[in-house]
């Protein structure tokens, strides 16, 4: 039974091009966020996508590529922030080598489908002193305020 499934998988990959192209597609949705700074304008740049501008928080669909995406964000009263959206080889590429051979691998490489981006990117931005930016909210557990008893007070 396992051999039949493997043979069918190989036939599909050979007949219809690359496995990753069919199963995962050539585009991917990613999220761009600037924690504590909603409304920041972010530029995403790479040779594959050119330049795209989004306002955070944002979800954007990008064509898959072997190139990382440079992300730079700006907002009034905040220092610009930069980050990178990493591109990695899709795990299905290994199966493509086994089942689809060079043709399937070539299709996935040409279409970008053999690559995958990190699902999200966060760009940290720091308030500029004296500009009026609200302080960034820090994550964590708030501390309870407990009055401190003075040594002079009876207790």
PDB file of C-alpha atoms in Angstrom:
ATOM      1  CA  UNK A   1       0.000   0.000   0.000  1.00  0.00           C
ATOM      2  CA  UNK A   2       2.842   2.387   0.860  1.00  0.00           C
ATOM      3  CA  UNK A   3       4.473   1.768  -2.515  1.00  0.00           C
ATOM      4  CA  UNK A   4       1.224   2.569  -4.319  1.00  0.00           C
ATOM      5  CA  UNK A   5       0.932   5.912  -2.521  1.00  0.00           C
ATOM      6  CA  UNK A   6       4.577   6.711  -3.245  1.00  0.00           C
ATOM      7  CA  UNK A   7       4.091   5.835  -6.920  1.00  0.00           C
ATOM      8  CA  UNK A   8       0.981   8.018  -7.138  1.00  0.00           C
ATOM      9  CA  UNK A   9       2.841  10.885  -5.468  1.00  0.00           C
ATOM     10  CA  UNK A  10       5.686  10.544  -7.940  1.00  0.00           C
ATOM     11  CA  UNK A  11       3.288  10.458 -10.891  1.00  0.00           C
ATOM     12  CA  UNK A  12       1.481  13.588  -9.724  1.00  0.00           C
ATOM     13  CA  UNK A  13       4.747  15.487  -9.239  1.00  0.00           C
ATOM     14  CA  UNK A  14       6.088  14.461 -12.631  1.00  0.00           C
ATOM     15  CA  UNK A  15       2.851  15.131 -14.521  1.00  0.00           C
ATOM     16  CA  UNK A  16       1.977  18.428 -12.881  1.00  0.00           C
ATOM     17  CA  UNK A  17       5.349  20.044 -12.291  1.00  0.00           C
ATOM     18  CA  UNK A  18       6.732  20.727  -8.824  1.00  0.00           C
ATOM     19  CA  UNK A  19       5.234  19.338  -5.640  1.00  0.00           C
ATOM     20  CA  UNK A  20       5.687  22.545  -3.641  1.00  0.00           C
ATOM     21  CA  UNK A  21       4.151  24.561  -6.472  1.00  0.00           C
ATOM     22  CA  UNK A  22       1.034  22.392  -6.325  1.00  0.00           C
ATOM     23  CA  UNK A  23       0.740  21.866  -2.573  1.00  0.00           C
ATOM     24  CA  UNK A  24       2.087  25.094  -1.066  1.00  0.00           C
ATOM     25  CA  UNK A  25       1.690  27.604  -3.897  1.00  0.00           C
ATOM     26  CA  UNK A  26       3.932  30.423  -5.050  1.00  0.00           C
ATOM     27  CA  UNK A  27       2.699  33.104  -2.625  1.00  0.00           C
ATOM     28  CA  UNK A  28       2.586  33.353   1.157  1.00  0.00           C
ATOM     29  CA  UNK A  29       0.766  35.579   3.628  1.00  0.00           C
ATOM     30  CA  UNK A  30       2.987  37.102   6.302  1.00  0.00           C
ATOM     31  CA  UNK A  31       2.251  39.532   9.127  1.00  0.00           C
ATOM     32  CA  UNK A  32       4.190  42.713   9.874  1.00  0.00           C
ATOM     33  CA  UNK A  33       3.954  44.207  13.368  1.00  0.00           C
ATOM     34  CA  UNK A  34       5.554  47.041  15.320  1.00  0.00           C
ATOM     35  CA  UNK A  35       4.800  46.170  18.971  1.00  0.00           C
ATOM     36  CA  UNK A  36       3.438  49.191  20.846  1.00  0.00           C
ATOM     37  CA  UNK A  37       3.526  51.384  17.720  1.00  0.00           C
ATOM     38  CA  UNK A  38       0.383  50.774  15.644  1.00  0.00           C
ATOM     39  CA  UNK A  39       0.173  52.796  12.452  1.00  0.00           C
ATOM     40  CA  UNK A  40       3.881  52.688  11.603  1.00  0.00           C
ATOM     41  CA  UNK A  41       4.707  52.722   7.894  1.00  0.00           C
ATOM     42  CA  UNK A  42       6.908  49.817   6.869  1.00  0.00           C
ATOM     43  CA  UNK A  43       8.714  49.249   3.584  1.00  0.00           C
ATOM     44  CA  UNK A  44       9.402  45.678   2.526  1.00  0.00           C
ATOM     45  CA  UNK A  45      12.180  45.302  -0.073  1.00  0.00           C
ATOM     46  CA  UNK A  46      13.812  42.446  -1.961  1.00  0.00           C
ATOM     47  CA  UNK A  47      14.821  41.709  -5.558  1.00  0.00           C
ATOM     48  CA  UNK A  48      11.763  39.452  -5.917  1.00  0.00           C
ATOM     49  CA  UNK A  49       9.079  41.806  -4.573  1.00  0.00           C
ATOM     50  CA  UNK A  50      10.576  45.214  -5.297  1.00  0.00           C
ATOM     51  CA  UNK A  51       9.318  47.697  -2.681  1.00  0.00           C
ATOM     52  CA  UNK A  52       5.987  47.408  -0.901  1.00  0.00           C
ATOM     53  CA  UNK A  53       4.652  49.717   1.802  1.00  0.00           C
ATOM     54  CA  UNK A  54       2.239  48.628   4.551  1.00  0.00           C
ATOM     55  CA  UNK A  55       0.818  50.231   7.695  1.00  0.00           C
ATOM     56  CA  UNK A  56       1.074  48.129  10.853  1.00  0.00           C
ATOM     57  CA  UNK A  57      -0.327  45.863  11.972  1.00  0.00           C
ATOM     58  CA  UNK A  58      -0.560  44.339   8.508  1.00  0.00           C
ATOM     59  CA  UNK A  59      -0.956  41.080   6.662  1.00  0.00           C
ATOM     60  CA  UNK A  60       0.548  41.025   3.192  1.00  0.00           C
ATOM     61  CA  UNK A  61       0.769  38.365   0.491  1.00  0.00           C
ATOM     62  CA  UNK A  62       4.231  38.089  -1.047  1.00  0.00           C
ATOM     63  CA  UNK A  63       5.516  35.996  -3.941  1.00  0.00           C
ATOM     64  CA  UNK A  64       7.862  33.354  -2.561  1.00  0.00           C
ATOM     65  CA  UNK A  65      11.540  33.840  -3.277  1.00  0.00           C
ATOM     66  CA  UNK A  66      14.978  32.695  -2.161  1.00  0.00           C
ATOM     67  CA  UNK A  67      15.720  36.292  -1.135  1.00  0.00           C
ATOM     68  CA  UNK A  68      15.217  37.596   2.396  1.00  0.00           C
ATOM     69  CA  UNK A  69      12.993  40.671   2.678  1.00  0.00           C
ATOM     70  CA  UNK A  70      14.426  43.815   4.320  1.00  0.00           C
ATOM     71  CA  UNK A  71      11.838  45.559   6.507  1.00  0.00           C
ATOM     72  CA  UNK A  72      12.245  49.180   7.624  1.00  0.00           C
ATOM     73  CA  UNK A  73       9.591  51.040   9.615  1.00  0.00           C
ATOM     74  CA  UNK A  74       9.028  54.680  10.557  1.00  0.00           C
ATOM     75  CA  UNK A  75       6.556  56.485  12.802  1.00  0.00           C
ATOM     76  CA  UNK A  76       6.366  60.017  14.142  1.00  0.00           C
ATOM     77  CA  UNK A  77       8.328  60.425  17.405  1.00  0.00           C
ATOM     78  CA  UNK A  78       9.987  56.982  17.077  1.00  0.00           C
ATOM     79  CA  UNK A  79      13.446  56.027  15.872  1.00  0.00           C
ATOM     80  CA  UNK A  80      13.264  54.004  12.648  1.00  0.00           C
ATOM     81  CA  UNK A  81      13.305  50.244  13.131  1.00  0.00           C
ATOM     82  CA  UNK A  82      14.733  47.591  10.832  1.00  0.00           C
ATOM     83  CA  UNK A  83      14.404  43.830  10.628  1.00  0.00           C
ATOM     84  CA  UNK A  84      14.606  40.973   8.135  1.00  0.00           C
ATOM     85  CA  UNK A  85      11.940  38.548   7.004  1.00  0.00           C
ATOM     86  CA  UNK A  86      13.887  35.352   6.426  1.00  0.00           C
ATOM     87  CA  UNK A  87      13.436  33.047   3.435  1.00  0.00           C
ATOM     88  CA  UNK A  88      14.108  29.329   3.859  1.00  0.00           C
ATOM     89  CA  UNK A  89      13.951  26.232   1.660  1.00  0.00           C
ATOM     90  CA  UNK A  90      10.571  24.491   1.906  1.00  0.00           C
ATOM     91  CA  UNK A  91      10.728  21.012   3.484  1.00  0.00           C
ATOM     92  CA  UNK A  92       8.736  19.580   0.564  1.00  0.00           C
ATOM     93  CA  UNK A  93      11.731  20.219  -1.697  1.00  0.00           C
ATOM     94  CA  UNK A  94      13.339  17.009  -0.407  1.00  0.00           C
ATOM     95  CA  UNK A  95      10.293  15.018  -1.515  1.00  0.00           C
ATOM     96  CA  UNK A  96      10.405  16.761  -4.838  1.00  0.00           C
ATOM     97  CA  UNK A  97      13.956  15.549  -5.430  1.00  0.00           C
ATOM     98  CA  UNK A  98      12.839  11.970  -4.719  1.00  0.00           C
ATOM     99  CA  UNK A  99       9.492  12.017  -6.565  1.00  0.00           C
ATOM    100  CA  UNK A 100       9.652  14.821  -9.111  1.00  0.00           C
ATOM    101  CA  UNK A 101      13.277  14.632 -10.099  1.00  0.00           C
ATOM    102  CA  UNK A 102      15.016  17.528 -11.769  1.00  0.00           C
ATOM    103  CA  UNK A 103      11.894  18.658 -13.624  1.00  0.00           C
ATOM    104  CA  UNK A 104       9.851  19.101 -10.443  1.00  0.00           C
ATOM    105  CA  UNK A 105      12.789  20.713  -8.670  1.00  0.00           C
ATOM    106  CA  UNK A 106      13.273  23.103 -11.587  1.00  0.00           C
ATOM    107  CA  UNK A 107       9.588  24.077 -11.585  1.00  0.00           C
ATOM    108  CA  UNK A 108       9.632  24.772  -7.838  1.00  0.00           C
ATOM    109  CA  UNK A 109      12.892  26.715  -8.072  1.00  0.00           C
ATOM    110  CA  UNK A 110      11.662  28.864 -10.974  1.00  0.00           C
ATOM    111  CA  UNK A 111       8.292  29.579  -9.345  1.00  0.00           C
ATOM    112  CA  UNK A 112       9.762  30.282  -5.892  1.00  0.00           C
ATOM    113  CA  UNK A 113       7.540  27.584  -4.391  1.00  0.00           C
ATOM    114  CA  UNK A 114      10.532  25.725  -2.952  1.00  0.00           C
ATOM    115  CA  UNK A 115      10.979  28.659  -0.534  1.00  0.00           C
ATOM    116  CA  UNK A 116       9.031  29.787   2.498  1.00  0.00           C
ATOM    117  CA  UNK A 117       9.174  32.960   4.570  1.00  0.00           C
ATOM    118  CA  UNK A 118       9.006  33.248   8.325  1.00  0.00           C
ATOM    119  CA  UNK A 119       5.269  33.648   9.087  1.00  0.00           C
ATOM    120  CA  UNK A 120       5.726  37.071  10.686  1.00  0.00           C
ATOM    121  CA  UNK A 121       8.198  39.850  11.351  1.00  0.00           C
ATOM    122  CA  UNK A 122       8.253  42.233  14.325  1.00  0.00           C
ATOM    123  CA  UNK A 123      10.099  45.527  14.092  1.00  0.00           C
ATOM    124  CA  UNK A 124      11.037  47.142  17.409  1.00  0.00           C
ATOM    125  CA  UNK A 125      10.858  50.938  17.470  1.00  0.00           C
ATOM    126  CA  UNK A 126      12.098  53.198  20.290  1.00  0.00           C
ATOM    127  CA  UNK A 127      10.407  56.482  21.318  1.00  0.00           C
ATOM    128  CA  UNK A 128      12.484  59.620  20.686  1.00  0.00           C
ATOM    129  CA  UNK A 129      13.116  61.535  23.932  1.00  0.00           C
ATOM    130  CA  UNK A 130      11.220  64.825  24.188  1.00  0.00           C
ATOM    131  CA  UNK A 131       9.122  64.208  21.077  1.00  0.00           C
ATOM    132  CA  UNK A 132       5.880  63.290  22.808  1.00  0.00           C
ATOM    133  CA  UNK A 133       5.679  59.634  21.841  1.00  0.00           C
ATOM    134  CA  UNK A 134       3.802  57.591  24.423  1.00  0.00           C
ATOM    135  CA  UNK A 135       6.084  55.189  26.304  1.00  0.00           C
ATOM    136  CA  UNK A 136       6.006  51.631  24.997  1.00  0.00           C
ATOM    137  CA  UNK A 137       3.937  49.276  27.074  1.00  0.00           C
ATOM    138  CA  UNK A 138       6.038  46.483  28.465  1.00  0.00           C
ATOM    139  CA  UNK A 139       4.743  42.954  28.567  1.00  0.00           C
ATOM    140  CA  UNK A 140       4.775  41.165  31.869  1.00  0.00           C
ATOM    141  CA  UNK A 141       2.987  40.877  35.162  1.00  0.00           C
ATOM    142  CA  UNK A 142       2.169  44.196  36.840  1.00  0.00           C
ATOM    143  CA  UNK A 143       3.568  44.550  40.329  1.00  0.00           C
ATOM    144  CA  UNK A 144       1.134  45.225  43.162  1.00  0.00           C
ATOM    145  CA  UNK A 145       1.806  48.365  45.134  1.00  0.00           C
ATOM    146  CA  UNK A 146       2.160  47.666  48.827  1.00  0.00           C
ATOM    147  CA  UNK A 147       2.533  50.534  51.285  1.00  0.00           C
ATOM    148  CA  UNK A 148       5.854  50.448  53.073  1.00  0.00           C
ATOM    149  CA  UNK A 149       5.571  50.832  56.812  1.00  0.00           C
ATOM    150  CA  UNK A 150       7.877  53.323  58.349  1.00  0.00           C
ATOM    151  CA  UNK A 151       9.955  52.316  61.360  1.00  0.00           C
ATOM    152  CA  UNK A 152       8.411  55.231  63.254  1.00  0.00           C
ATOM    153  CA  UNK A 153       4.821  54.081  62.823  1.00  0.00           C
ATOM    154  CA  UNK A 154       3.336  51.578  65.238  1.00  0.00           C
ATOM    155  CA  UNK A 155       2.465  48.501  63.501  1.00  0.00           C
TER     156      UNK A 155
END
